[in-house]
Amino acid sequence: MNRKTLVLPAVVGLLAPALAACGASGDESDGRAAIVVGTTDQFVTSKDNPAPLDPAIGYEAAVWNVLRQTVQTLTHVPRGGGEPVPEAAESCTFTDTQNERYRCRLRAGLKFADGKPITADDVKYSIDRVIRINAANGPVALLANIDTVETKGEREVIFHLRTPDATFPYKLATPVAGIVPRSKYAAKSARTGFQVDGSGPYTMKPEVENHRVVKVLFTRNPHYKGDLKVRNDEVELDLFPDAKKMGKALDGKKIDMMTRTMSPEQSRQLLENPENGINLTEMPGLAVRFLGFDTKDPAVKNKAVRQAMAQVIDRGEIASKVYGTTAEPLYSLIPSGITAHTNSFYNKYGEPSTAKAAAILRAAGIDTPVKLTLHYTTDHFGTGTATEFEALKKQFNDTGLFDVTVQGTPWEKYRPAQVRGDYAVYGMGWFPDFPDPDNFTAPFLDRNNFLNSPYKSDLAQKALIPQSRRESDRSASAKTFQRLQDIVAQDVPVLPIWQSKQYVASREGLTGVEWAVNSSADLQLWELADGTA
C-alpha cells in the first residue's frame, strides 16, 4: 500500500566509501552469476495457508516483496517517491471531479512472461477475481470501493468507484491489483503453492523443502514492457531462519546483500565498527510496531485498562535499550515523516506516570493488579521482539497495577490465532501498503480491518475516513487525520510503540542498494547491479 504526497525516500548514509569495483557477485571463484540477496522472511504452506503467494490471498510485506518482482500493476510509485505513474498502463487518470471514475489505457504490445498478449479483459479478470475470492484478512479491502470494472476495446479499463477515493491510484500500485494470467489463476479459487506468474520484470522459480521456500531465483522477463529499468539479469533471494545465519552468509561472501530483517545488534555493530568490504546503508522507514487489543475480551474490554497501559508505557526505553539506532518512539498510528502526523498519545498522556494510570483505573472501578498476557510472534518481526516484550512486561509489572506474563508463538500459528480473537493483547507490526496517512488509519479503524478487531468508531468509519479520501490535495485532509489520531489515543484500540529505521548491509561492488528498499520496506530488486559489469 504505497501512497505518496509525502516522503521522498532520501538515502541517509553510506558508512563506507563509495561502492568499489569488486564484490561477491563479481568473484569468479564462487561461480555465481546472480546477485544474491538474503532475507529472514519465511514462506510456508499449511492447512491454514495453502496459497501464500496468490495476490488475492497474501497480505504481508514478505509476500508482496515476491509479487512485486513478478506481477505487474497498472501504476507504480516511482523511484524516490511521489505520485503514482503508469506501469503496465501508458496513461491513467481520474475522469471526473469527484474522484469516482478512474481510467487507464494499457501499453501497446503488453505480454505475460509466456508471451501471451495482455488485454483490458485480463486486467478486469484479475481485479474481479480478488473481489470474488474475498479472502478473509486478505488484501481485498484495498479494492472494496470498486463498484464495477468496465473495459473498452483491448486496451482501456475504467474503474467505477462507490465513493470518492483520491488514494485509488496508489491502491492500483499494490500487488493486490496485479495482472495475472487466467490460465494459471482460477476465477473463484486460490492458486496453491509457491509459483507466481505475471508480466512483471522477472519470472520466478522457487526452491522448496518440506513445504517451505528456501530460495527464489528471479530471472529477467524478456517480454517485460513497463516503466521500470531492470539493471540485472538474475537475482537470487535466499531465505534464512534468523539474522545471525544471514550475517554469516554475508561475511562468507555467500550473499551480496542482507535486508529485512537485520538484528539490532548487527546494525549497531556495523554502525560502530564498520567492516572492510561491507557497506551499511540507512534508509527512511515507515514500519510501525504496536500492541493490539481484542476490545471484546473481558480483560481489556473496559478502555480504562487500555488507557492505563498507554499512561505507563515508556516508549523511549523500549526504542533505545532494545533496538538502539534502529527504532524511535511512536506516539501515533501515523509515523513521523508522513503528512498529518501528530503526537496524539503524548498530547493526551504525557510522560509515563503510575499515579495517573492508577487514577484512571480507580475512576473506572477496576481492581488491581490487572492480570494480562501479552502475546508476540517469535519468528516474524525480528530477533528483538522477545526482548521487547520482556521489557514491556517489566514496565507494566513495576507499576504494581498490572500482573503481566508474556507468551511467544511462531507466526504460522500466531496470525490465525490473533485473527480468531484468541488473544486479548498482542504485538503486531504494520508495513504500509503506501505511505499516505489513510494507510495508517483505515486498515485499523475501517470495516473489515486487517486485525479483525471488534473495535468500532462510527465517527471514523462513516464520516472521517470517507471525508479524508475526497481530498486530492492530501495536505488538505490533515485536520481530519488529526481527529482520527485523537480518537485512537482516546479509545486505544491499538497502542503504538515505535517506528523503524531501515538498514541494509551489502558487499562492496553492489550498486543500487540505496534504491533497492523503499520507505515502505518494498524490495525493488531491479535496482541492483554488479558494479564490475
Short mmCIF file of C-alpha atoms in Angstrom, two decimals:
data_model
loop_
_atom_site.label_atom_id
_atom_site.label_comp_id
_atom_site.label_asym_id
_atom_site.label_seq_id
_atom_site.Cartn_x
_atom_site.Cartn_y
_atom_site.Cartn_z
CA MET A 1 0.00 0.00 0.00
CA ASN A 2 2.12 2.85 -1.22
CA ARG A 3 0.68 6.31 -1.37
CA LYS A 4 2.60 9.47 -1.80
CA THR A 5 2.07 13.06 -1.06
CA LEU A 6 4.82 12.96 1.30
CA VAL A 7 8.07 11.28 1.91
CA LEU A 8 10.75 11.28 -0.69
CA PRO A 9 12.97 8.41 0.38
CA ALA A 10 16.31 10.10 0.83
CA VAL A 11 19.36 7.95 1.39
CA VAL A 12 20.69 8.93 4.77
CA GLY A 13 24.14 7.48 4.97
CA LEU A 14 26.64 5.11 3.48
CA LEU A 15 29.06 4.34 6.26
CA ALA A 16 31.77 3.04 3.99
CA PRO A 17 33.37 4.74 0.98
CA ALA A 18 31.63 4.82 -2.37
CA LEU A 19 30.97 1.41 -3.80
CA ALA A 20 34.13 -0.13 -5.18
CA ALA A 21 34.61 -2.11 -8.35
CA CYS A 22 34.63 -5.61 -6.91
CA GLY A 23 32.10 -7.60 -4.96
CA ALA A 24 30.78 -11.03 -4.15
CA SER A 25 28.86 -11.33 -7.38
CA GLY A 26 31.91 -10.42 -9.40
CA ASP A 27 34.14 -13.02 -7.75
CA GLU A 28 34.68 -15.66 -10.41
CA SER A 29 35.89 -18.15 -7.81
CA ASP A 30 32.44 -18.61 -6.32
CA GLY A 31 30.86 -19.45 -9.68
CA ARG A 32 27.77 -17.31 -9.09
CA ALA A 33 26.24 -15.17 -11.80
CA ALA A 34 23.13 -13.96 -9.95
CA ILE A 35 23.12 -11.19 -7.39
CA VAL A 36 22.20 -12.89 -4.12
CA VAL A 37 20.03 -11.16 -1.52
CA GLY A 38 19.42 -12.57 1.95
CA THR A 39 16.23 -12.25 3.97
CA THR A 40 14.72 -13.75 7.10
CA ASP A 41 11.25 -13.73 5.55
CA GLN A 42 9.57 -17.14 5.54
CA PHE A 43 7.05 -18.68 3.15
CA VAL A 44 5.34 -21.86 4.33
CA THR A 45 2.29 -23.70 3.08
CA SER A 46 -0.05 -25.16 5.67
CA LYS A 47 -3.63 -26.23 6.13
CA ASP A 48 -4.48 -22.69 7.26
CA ASN A 49 -2.48 -21.06 4.46
CA PRO A 50 -2.19 -23.25 1.34
CA ALA A 51 -1.79 -20.32 -1.10
CA PRO A 52 0.59 -17.80 0.49
CA LEU A 53 1.74 -16.15 -2.77
CA ASP A 54 -1.58 -15.71 -4.53
CA PRO A 55 -2.19 -11.95 -4.99
CA ALA A 56 -5.79 -12.48 -3.83
CA ILE A 57 -4.60 -14.06 -0.57
CA GLY A 58 -1.20 -12.78 0.55
CA TYR A 59 -1.21 -9.58 2.59
CA GLU A 60 2.22 -9.37 4.19
CA ALA A 61 5.27 -7.33 3.30
CA ALA A 62 7.27 -10.52 2.65
CA VAL A 63 4.68 -11.87 0.22
CA TRP A 64 4.39 -8.58 -1.61
CA ASN A 65 8.17 -8.44 -1.96
CA VAL A 66 7.96 -11.57 -4.12
CA LEU A 67 4.88 -10.44 -6.02
CA ARG A 68 6.32 -7.02 -6.88
CA GLN A 69 9.10 -8.67 -8.85
CA THR A 70 6.79 -10.90 -10.89
CA VAL A 71 3.28 -9.44 -11.12
CA GLN A 72 2.78 -6.16 -12.96
CA THR A 73 0.40 -3.41 -11.85
CA LEU A 74 -1.21 -0.61 -13.84
CA THR A 75 0.61 2.05 -11.84
CA HIS A 76 3.66 2.16 -9.60
CA VAL A 77 5.28 4.61 -7.23
CA PRO A 78 8.43 5.88 -8.94
CA ARG A 79 11.94 5.67 -7.59
CA GLY A 80 12.32 8.40 -5.00
CA GLY A 81 8.59 8.59 -4.28
CA GLY A 82 5.89 10.95 -5.46
CA GLU A 83 2.60 10.47 -7.26
CA PRO A 84 1.99 7.07 -8.89
CA VAL A 85 2.90 6.87 -12.57
CA PRO A 86 1.80 4.39 -15.27
CA GLU A 87 3.49 0.98 -15.29
CA ALA A 88 1.55 -1.63 -17.29
CA ALA A 89 -0.57 1.31 -18.39
CA GLU A 90 0.65 4.06 -20.67
CA SER A 91 -1.73 6.54 -19.01
CA CYS A 92 -4.11 6.67 -16.04
CA THR A 93 -6.29 9.49 -14.73
CA PHE A 94 -9.48 10.37 -12.90
CA THR A 95 -12.06 11.43 -15.47
CA ASP A 96 -14.39 13.25 -13.07
CA THR A 97 -14.02 15.92 -10.41
CA GLN A 98 -15.28 13.69 -7.59
CA ASN A 99 -12.52 11.03 -7.79
CA GLU A 100 -15.06 8.30 -8.54
CA ARG A 101 -14.10 7.23 -12.08
CA TYR A 102 -10.54 6.19 -12.95
CA ARG A 103 -9.45 5.30 -16.49
CA CYS A 104 -6.27 3.51 -17.60
CA ARG A 105 -5.01 2.72 -21.09
CA LEU A 106 -2.64 -0.25 -21.43
CA ARG A 107 0.70 -0.06 -23.17
CA ALA A 108 0.67 -1.43 -26.71
CA GLY A 109 2.17 -4.90 -27.09
CA LEU A 110 1.92 -5.84 -23.41
CA LYS A 111 2.55 -9.57 -22.80
CA PHE A 112 2.68 -12.09 -19.99
CA ALA A 113 6.03 -13.78 -19.40
CA ASP A 114 4.92 -16.75 -21.54
CA GLY A 115 4.40 -14.43 -24.49
CA LYS A 116 0.60 -14.32 -24.47
CA PRO A 117 -0.88 -10.84 -25.08
CA ILE A 118 -2.45 -8.89 -22.21
CA THR A 119 -5.75 -7.14 -22.82
CA ALA A 120 -8.08 -4.99 -20.77
CA ASP A 121 -10.13 -8.14 -20.12
CA ASP A 122 -7.14 -9.65 -18.30
CA VAL A 123 -6.99 -6.62 -16.03
CA LYS A 124 -10.72 -6.86 -15.31
CA TYR A 125 -10.43 -10.62 -14.71
CA SER A 126 -7.58 -10.13 -12.23
CA ILE A 127 -9.36 -7.42 -10.23
CA ASP A 128 -12.75 -9.18 -10.27
CA ARG A 129 -11.04 -12.40 -9.16
CA VAL A 130 -9.66 -10.81 -5.97
CA ILE A 131 -13.06 -9.33 -5.13
CA ARG A 132 -14.85 -12.61 -5.88
CA ILE A 133 -12.47 -14.74 -3.77
CA ASN A 134 -12.82 -12.20 -0.94
CA ALA A 135 -10.15 -13.83 1.23
CA ALA A 136 -10.61 -13.36 4.95
CA ASN A 137 -7.96 -10.92 6.18
CA GLY A 138 -6.53 -10.77 2.69
CA PRO A 139 -5.82 -7.59 0.69
CA VAL A 140 -9.31 -7.36 -0.83
CA ALA A 141 -10.15 -4.37 1.38
CA LEU A 142 -7.92 -2.26 -0.87
CA LEU A 143 -10.31 -2.93 -3.76
CA ALA A 144 -13.53 -2.88 -1.76
CA ASN A 145 -14.51 0.56 -3.04
CA ILE A 146 -14.69 -0.67 -6.65
CA ASP A 147 -18.27 -0.86 -7.88
CA THR A 148 -17.62 -2.16 -11.39
CA VAL A 149 -14.71 -2.60 -13.80
CA GLU A 150 -15.53 -1.66 -17.38
CA THR A 151 -13.45 -2.39 -20.49
CA LYS A 152 -13.44 -0.60 -23.82
CA GLY A 153 -11.65 -2.40 -26.60
CA GLU A 154 -8.47 -4.30 -25.85
CA ARG A 155 -6.55 -1.55 -24.05
CA GLU A 156 -8.91 0.60 -21.99
CA VAL A 157 -10.04 -0.12 -18.41
CA ILE A 158 -12.40 2.10 -16.40
CA PHE A 159 -12.89 1.70 -12.65
CA HIS A 160 -16.19 2.96 -11.25
CA LEU A 161 -15.89 3.61 -7.51
CA ARG A 162 -18.66 3.56 -4.93
CA THR A 163 -17.37 6.63 -3.13
CA PRO A 164 -14.70 9.25 -3.88
CA ASP A 165 -11.17 7.98 -3.22
CA ALA A 166 -8.13 10.07 -4.10
CA THR A 167 -5.91 7.22 -2.86
CA PHE A 168 -7.12 4.79 -5.53
CA PRO A 169 -4.11 5.23 -7.87
CA TYR A 170 -1.88 4.10 -5.02
CA LYS A 171 -4.01 1.04 -4.38
CA LEU A 172 -3.66 0.08 -8.04
CA ALA A 173 0.11 0.19 -7.50
CA THR A 174 -0.02 -2.66 -4.96
CA PRO A 175 0.22 -6.38 -5.77
CA VAL A 176 -3.44 -7.00 -4.97
CA ALA A 177 -4.14 -5.24 -8.27
CA GLY A 178 -1.55 -7.30 -10.14
CA ILE A 179 -2.42 -8.62 -13.60
CA VAL A 180 -2.39 -12.44 -13.64
CA PRO A 181 -2.98 -14.96 -16.47
CA ARG A 182 -6.35 -16.69 -16.22
CA SER A 183 -4.75 -19.93 -17.43
CA LYS A 184 -2.81 -20.10 -14.13
CA TYR A 185 -5.24 -18.42 -11.72
CA ALA A 186 -8.75 -19.81 -11.38
CA ALA A 187 -11.56 -17.26 -11.21
CA LYS A 188 -13.09 -18.46 -7.95
CA SER A 189 -10.30 -20.24 -6.05
CA ALA A 190 -6.79 -19.52 -4.83
CA ARG A 191 -3.66 -20.78 -6.52
CA THR A 192 -1.99 -23.11 -4.03
CA GLY A 193 1.75 -23.50 -3.65
CA PHE A 194 4.53 -21.02 -4.32
CA GLN A 195 4.62 -20.40 -8.07
CA VAL A 196 3.83 -16.88 -9.28
CA ASP A 197 3.21 -15.90 -12.92
CA GLY A 198 2.63 -12.50 -14.43
CA SER A 199 4.15 -9.83 -16.65
CA GLY A 200 6.50 -8.13 -14.19
CA PRO A 201 10.23 -7.50 -14.60
CA TYR A 202 11.13 -11.08 -13.60
CA THR A 203 9.97 -14.64 -13.83
CA MET A 204 10.47 -16.65 -10.65
CA LYS A 205 11.40 -20.19 -9.70
CA PRO A 206 11.07 -21.22 -6.03
CA GLU A 207 13.16 -23.92 -4.38
CA VAL A 208 11.05 -25.69 -1.77
CA GLU A 209 11.93 -28.07 1.07
CA ASN A 210 9.33 -29.53 3.43
CA HIS A 211 6.59 -27.09 2.36
CA ARG A 212 8.95 -24.15 2.92
CA VAL A 213 10.68 -21.90 0.40
CA VAL A 214 14.46 -21.81 0.83
CA LYS A 215 15.36 -19.85 -2.33
CA VAL A 216 13.70 -17.94 -5.14
CA LEU A 217 15.50 -17.32 -8.42
CA PHE A 218 14.29 -14.22 -10.26
CA THR A 219 15.24 -14.12 -13.95
CA ARG A 220 14.75 -11.11 -16.22
CA ASN A 221 11.47 -11.40 -18.12
CA PRO A 222 12.28 -10.96 -21.83
CA HIS A 223 8.68 -9.89 -22.53
CA TYR A 224 8.54 -7.25 -19.79
CA LYS A 225 7.27 -3.90 -21.04
CA GLY A 226 6.79 -1.22 -18.43
CA ASP A 227 8.23 1.80 -16.65
CA LEU A 228 10.86 0.00 -14.55
CA LYS A 229 14.51 -0.04 -15.58
CA VAL A 230 15.86 -3.54 -14.89
CA ARG A 231 19.59 -3.36 -14.16
CA ASN A 232 20.42 -7.07 -13.79
CA ASP A 233 19.63 -10.44 -15.38
CA GLU A 234 19.18 -12.60 -12.27
CA VAL A 235 18.66 -12.12 -8.55
CA GLU A 236 18.53 -14.99 -6.08
CA LEU A 237 16.59 -14.44 -2.87
CA ASP A 238 17.95 -16.71 -0.11
CA LEU A 239 15.78 -17.27 2.95
CA PHE A 240 17.50 -17.70 6.32
CA PRO A 241 15.96 -18.89 9.59
CA ASP A 242 17.49 -15.98 11.52
CA ALA A 243 19.58 -12.84 11.16
CA LYS A 244 22.70 -14.45 12.63
CA LYS A 245 22.91 -17.07 9.87
CA MET A 246 22.15 -14.40 7.28
CA GLY A 247 25.04 -12.32 8.64
CA LYS A 248 27.43 -15.26 8.43
CA ALA A 249 26.45 -15.73 4.79
CA LEU A 250 27.31 -12.09 4.08
CA ASP A 251 30.65 -12.41 5.86
CA GLY A 252 31.35 -15.60 3.92
CA LYS A 253 30.54 -13.95 0.56
CA LYS A 254 27.63 -16.32 0.03
CA ILE A 255 25.27 -13.39 -0.39
CA ASP A 256 25.75 -9.83 -1.67
CA MET A 257 23.19 -8.06 0.48
CA MET A 258 21.13 -8.69 3.59
CA THR A 259 17.88 -6.91 4.12
CA ARG A 260 14.83 -7.48 6.27
CA THR A 261 15.33 -8.20 8.92
CA MET A 262 18.79 -7.44 10.23
CA SER A 263 19.01 -7.66 14.00
CA PRO A 264 19.51 -4.50 16.10
CA GLU A 265 22.86 -5.93 17.19
CA GLN A 266 24.04 -6.32 13.60
CA SER A 267 23.08 -2.76 12.68
CA ARG A 268 24.66 -1.39 15.84
CA GLN A 269 27.88 -3.33 15.27
CA LEU A 270 28.26 -2.12 11.69
CA LEU A 271 27.47 1.44 12.72
CA GLU A 272 30.06 1.47 15.48
CA ASN A 273 32.68 -0.73 13.84
CA PRO A 274 32.43 -0.63 10.04
CA GLU A 275 33.85 -3.70 8.33
CA ASN A 276 36.13 -3.67 5.33
CA GLY A 277 34.26 -4.62 2.20
CA ILE A 278 30.79 -4.16 3.73
CA ASN A 279 28.64 -1.06 3.40
CA LEU A 280 25.75 -0.21 5.72
CA THR A 281 23.02 1.91 4.14
CA GLU A 282 20.44 3.66 6.31
CA MET A 283 17.07 4.37 4.72
CA PRO A 284 13.88 6.05 5.91
CA GLY A 285 11.46 3.58 7.48
CA LEU A 286 7.70 3.79 7.90
CA ALA A 287 7.04 0.42 9.50
CA VAL A 288 5.36 0.68 12.92
CA ARG A 289 5.01 -1.67 15.89
CA PHE A 290 2.12 -1.66 18.31
CA LEU A 291 0.04 -3.59 20.81
CA GLY A 292 -3.38 -4.60 19.54
CA PHE A 293 -6.42 -5.36 21.69
CA ASP A 294 -9.44 -7.59 21.33
CA THR A 295 -11.77 -4.94 22.70
CA LYS A 296 -14.48 -7.54 23.41
CA ASP A 297 -12.24 -9.61 25.67
CA PRO A 298 -13.20 -9.14 29.36
CA ALA A 299 -9.58 -8.41 30.30
CA VAL A 300 -9.36 -5.25 28.16
CA LYS A 301 -12.98 -4.52 27.26
CA ASN A 302 -13.02 -1.50 29.56
CA LYS A 303 -10.99 1.15 27.77
CA ALA A 304 -9.68 2.37 31.12
CA VAL A 305 -7.36 -0.68 31.17
CA ARG A 306 -6.04 0.22 27.74
CA GLN A 307 -5.69 3.88 28.70
CA ALA A 308 -3.77 2.93 31.84
CA MET A 309 -1.38 0.85 29.73
CA ALA A 310 -0.90 3.85 27.43
CA GLN A 311 -0.22 6.00 30.50
CA VAL A 312 2.67 3.91 31.84
CA ILE A 313 4.45 2.61 28.75
CA ASP A 314 7.93 4.07 28.26
CA ARG A 315 8.50 4.04 24.50
CA GLY A 316 11.87 5.75 24.73
CA GLU A 317 13.24 2.97 26.91
CA ILE A 318 11.95 0.27 24.54
CA ALA A 319 13.40 2.00 21.49
CA SER A 320 16.80 2.82 22.98
CA LYS A 321 17.51 -0.25 25.12
CA VAL A 322 16.08 -2.91 22.81
CA TYR A 323 16.53 -1.50 19.31
CA GLY A 324 19.11 1.26 19.67
CA THR A 325 19.53 3.28 16.50
CA THR A 326 17.07 1.13 14.52
CA ALA A 327 13.89 2.47 16.19
CA GLU A 328 12.39 5.64 17.57
CA PRO A 329 9.39 6.18 19.87
CA LEU A 330 5.98 6.44 18.23
CA TYR A 331 3.07 8.39 19.71
CA SER A 332 0.53 7.87 16.92
CA LEU A 333 -0.57 5.31 14.37
CA ILE A 334 0.70 7.71 11.70
CA PRO A 335 4.51 7.77 11.90
CA SER A 336 6.68 10.85 11.76
CA GLY A 337 7.62 11.71 8.20
CA ILE A 338 4.05 11.28 7.00
CA THR A 339 1.86 14.29 6.30
CA ALA A 340 -0.70 14.82 9.10
CA HIS A 341 1.37 13.06 11.79
CA THR A 342 0.66 14.34 15.28
CA ASN A 343 1.80 13.01 18.66
CA SER A 344 -1.72 12.32 19.91
CA PHE A 345 -0.70 9.80 22.58
CA TYR A 346 1.91 12.14 24.04
CA ASN A 347 -0.53 15.04 23.93
CA LYS A 348 -3.06 13.02 25.93
CA TYR A 349 -0.85 11.04 28.33
CA GLY A 350 2.44 12.93 28.53
CA GLU A 351 5.34 11.23 30.30
CA PRO A 352 4.84 7.76 31.84
CA SER A 353 3.06 8.06 35.18
CA THR A 354 2.00 5.29 37.56
CA ALA A 355 -0.05 7.76 39.61
CA LYS A 356 -2.09 8.90 36.61
CA ALA A 357 -2.63 5.30 35.48
CA ALA A 358 -3.81 4.35 38.97
CA ALA A 359 -6.28 7.24 38.90
CA ILE A 360 -7.66 6.08 35.52
CA LEU A 361 -8.24 2.55 36.83
CA ARG A 362 -9.65 3.74 40.14
CA ALA A 363 -12.14 6.07 38.44
CA ALA A 364 -13.38 3.13 36.35
CA GLY A 365 -13.73 0.88 39.40
CA ILE A 366 -11.14 -1.63 38.16
CA ASP A 367 -9.37 -3.77 40.75
CA THR A 368 -5.59 -4.02 40.56
CA PRO A 369 -3.35 -5.66 39.66
CA VAL A 370 -4.94 -6.27 36.25
CA LYS A 371 -3.95 -9.74 35.05
CA LEU A 372 -2.92 -9.87 31.35
CA THR A 373 -0.94 -11.98 28.91
CA LEU A 374 0.96 -10.16 26.18
CA HIS A 375 1.29 -12.37 23.09
CA TYR A 376 4.00 -11.96 20.46
CA THR A 377 5.31 -13.87 17.47
CA THR A 378 8.72 -15.48 17.81
CA ASP A 379 9.80 -15.54 14.17
CA HIS A 380 8.23 -12.77 12.12
CA PHE A 381 9.33 -9.31 13.26
CA GLY A 382 12.98 -9.92 14.10
CA THR A 383 15.08 -11.16 16.99
CA GLY A 384 14.42 -8.14 19.21
CA THR A 385 10.73 -8.99 19.69
CA ALA A 386 11.20 -11.34 22.67
CA THR A 387 13.45 -8.82 24.42
CA GLU A 388 10.93 -6.06 23.72
CA PHE A 389 8.09 -8.00 25.32
CA GLU A 390 10.15 -8.85 28.39
CA ALA A 391 10.86 -5.12 28.73
CA LEU A 392 7.15 -4.32 28.33
CA LYS A 393 6.26 -6.90 30.98
CA LYS A 394 8.72 -5.32 33.40
CA GLN A 395 7.39 -1.82 32.74
CA PHE A 396 3.80 -2.85 33.41
CA ASN A 397 4.56 -5.03 36.42
CA ASP A 398 6.86 -2.48 38.04
CA THR A 399 3.86 -0.17 38.45
CA GLY A 400 2.08 -2.69 40.68
CA LEU A 401 -1.06 -2.01 38.65
CA PHE A 402 -0.63 -5.00 36.32
CA ASP A 403 0.24 -8.65 36.60
CA VAL A 404 1.60 -9.38 33.13
CA THR A 405 3.01 -12.53 31.58
CA VAL A 406 4.28 -12.91 28.01
CA GLN A 407 3.76 -15.74 25.54
CA GLY A 408 5.60 -16.25 22.22
CA THR A 409 4.19 -18.26 19.29
CA PRO A 410 5.51 -18.97 15.77
CA TRP A 411 3.87 -16.80 13.11
CA GLU A 412 2.32 -19.77 11.33
CA LYS A 413 0.06 -20.33 14.36
CA TYR A 414 0.17 -16.82 15.78
CA ARG A 415 -1.57 -14.96 12.97
CA PRO A 416 -4.57 -17.34 12.67
CA ALA A 417 -4.99 -17.24 16.46
CA GLN A 418 -4.85 -13.45 16.51
CA VAL A 419 -7.44 -13.22 13.73
CA ARG A 420 -9.73 -15.65 15.58
CA GLY A 421 -9.64 -13.43 18.65
CA ASP A 422 -7.68 -15.84 20.86
CA TYR A 423 -5.52 -13.04 22.27
CA ALA A 424 -6.69 -10.15 24.44
CA VAL A 425 -3.41 -8.28 23.92
CA TYR A 426 -0.93 -8.98 21.15
CA GLY A 427 2.03 -7.45 19.39
CA MET A 428 1.89 -6.67 15.68
CA GLY A 429 3.73 -4.69 13.04
CA TRP A 430 2.47 -2.74 10.05
CA PHE A 431 4.39 -2.21 6.85
CA PRO A 432 2.44 0.37 4.85
CA ASP A 433 0.89 -0.52 1.53
CA PHE A 434 1.55 3.09 0.55
CA PRO A 435 2.90 6.00 2.61
CA ASP A 436 -0.25 8.07 2.95
CA PRO A 437 -1.96 8.77 6.29
CA ASP A 438 -5.01 6.85 5.05
CA ASN A 439 -2.97 3.66 5.09
CA PHE A 440 -2.06 4.08 8.75
CA THR A 441 -5.65 4.67 9.87
CA ALA A 442 -8.22 2.93 7.66
CA PRO A 443 -6.64 -0.57 7.92
CA PHE A 444 -7.02 -0.32 11.71
CA LEU A 445 -10.31 1.55 12.04
CA ASP A 446 -12.43 0.79 8.99
CA ARG A 447 -14.80 -2.12 8.45
CA ASN A 448 -13.06 -5.43 7.70
CA ASN A 449 -9.82 -4.11 9.20
CA PHE A 450 -6.73 -6.31 8.88
CA LEU A 451 -6.63 -7.09 12.61
CA ASN A 452 -10.21 -8.40 12.57
CA SER A 453 -10.70 -6.08 15.53
CA PRO A 454 -14.20 -5.73 17.01
CA TYR A 455 -13.49 -2.08 17.83
CA LYS A 456 -15.79 0.32 16.02
CA SER A 457 -15.94 4.10 15.79
CA ASP A 458 -18.92 5.34 13.79
CA LEU A 459 -17.33 8.78 13.55
CA ALA A 460 -14.20 7.28 11.99
CA GLN A 461 -15.94 4.82 9.66
CA LYS A 462 -18.91 6.85 8.48
CA ALA A 463 -17.52 10.36 8.44
CA LEU A 464 -13.78 10.91 8.85
CA ILE A 465 -12.32 8.17 6.64
CA PRO A 466 -14.65 8.90 3.68
CA GLN A 467 -14.07 12.62 4.16
CA SER A 468 -10.28 12.22 4.05
CA ARG A 469 -10.46 10.32 0.76
CA ARG A 470 -12.27 13.11 -1.05
CA GLU A 471 -9.20 15.34 -0.90
CA SER A 472 -6.96 15.12 -3.96
CA ASP A 473 -4.61 17.51 -2.19
CA ARG A 474 -3.66 15.18 0.66
CA SER A 475 -2.34 18.00 2.83
CA ALA A 476 -5.88 19.42 2.89
CA SER A 477 -7.02 16.38 4.90
CA ALA A 478 -4.57 16.98 7.77
CA LYS A 479 -7.24 18.11 10.25
CA THR A 480 -9.35 15.04 9.51
CA PHE A 481 -6.41 12.76 10.17
CA GLN A 482 -5.61 14.63 13.37
CA ARG A 483 -9.12 13.83 14.62
CA LEU A 484 -8.63 10.16 13.69
CA GLN A 485 -5.37 10.05 15.63
CA ASP A 486 -7.01 11.67 18.64
CA ILE A 487 -9.79 9.05 18.55
CA VAL A 488 -7.17 6.29 18.69
CA ALA A 489 -5.43 7.97 21.64
CA GLN A 490 -8.74 8.30 23.47
CA ASP A 491 -10.11 4.79 22.86
CA VAL A 492 -6.79 2.90 22.48
CA PRO A 493 -7.91 0.07 20.18
CA VAL A 494 -4.18 -0.15 19.42
CA LEU A 495 -1.19 1.20 21.32
CA PRO A 496 1.68 2.47 19.13
CA ILE A 497 5.17 1.76 20.47
CA TRP A 498 7.89 2.52 17.92
CA GLN A 499 8.66 3.11 14.26
CA SER A 500 11.58 1.61 12.43
CA LYS A 501 14.65 2.82 10.72
CA GLN A 502 15.86 0.57 7.92
CA TYR A 503 19.37 -0.71 7.43
CA VAL A 504 20.72 -2.77 4.57
CA ALA A 505 24.19 -4.33 4.62
CA SER A 506 25.87 -5.10 1.31
CA ARG A 507 29.23 -6.11 -0.07
CA GLU A 508 31.27 -3.54 -1.96
CA GLY A 509 30.70 -3.73 -5.67
CA LEU A 510 26.93 -3.90 -5.47
CA THR A 511 25.25 -0.75 -6.78
CA GLY A 512 21.67 0.50 -6.49
CA VAL A 513 21.39 -0.59 -2.85
CA GLU A 514 20.03 2.79 -1.80
CA TRP A 515 17.04 2.29 -4.14
CA ALA A 516 16.51 -1.43 -3.61
CA VAL A 517 14.35 -0.93 -0.49
CA ASN A 518 11.93 1.98 -0.30
CA SER A 519 10.45 3.67 2.78
CA SER A 520 7.60 1.13 2.90
CA ALA A 521 10.12 -1.74 3.05
CA ASP A 522 9.29 -2.84 -0.52
CA LEU A 523 12.06 -4.77 -2.24
CA GLN A 524 12.90 -3.40 -5.68
CA LEU A 525 15.42 -5.94 -6.90
CA TRP A 526 15.55 -4.46 -10.40
CA GLU A 527 17.59 -1.57 -8.98
CA LEU A 528 20.58 -3.77 -8.09
CA ALA A 529 23.61 -4.17 -10.33
CA ASP A 530 27.09 -5.63 -10.13
CA GLY A 531 29.49 -2.69 -10.10
CA THR A 532 32.07 -4.67 -12.03
CA ALA A 533 29.72 -5.02 -15.01
#
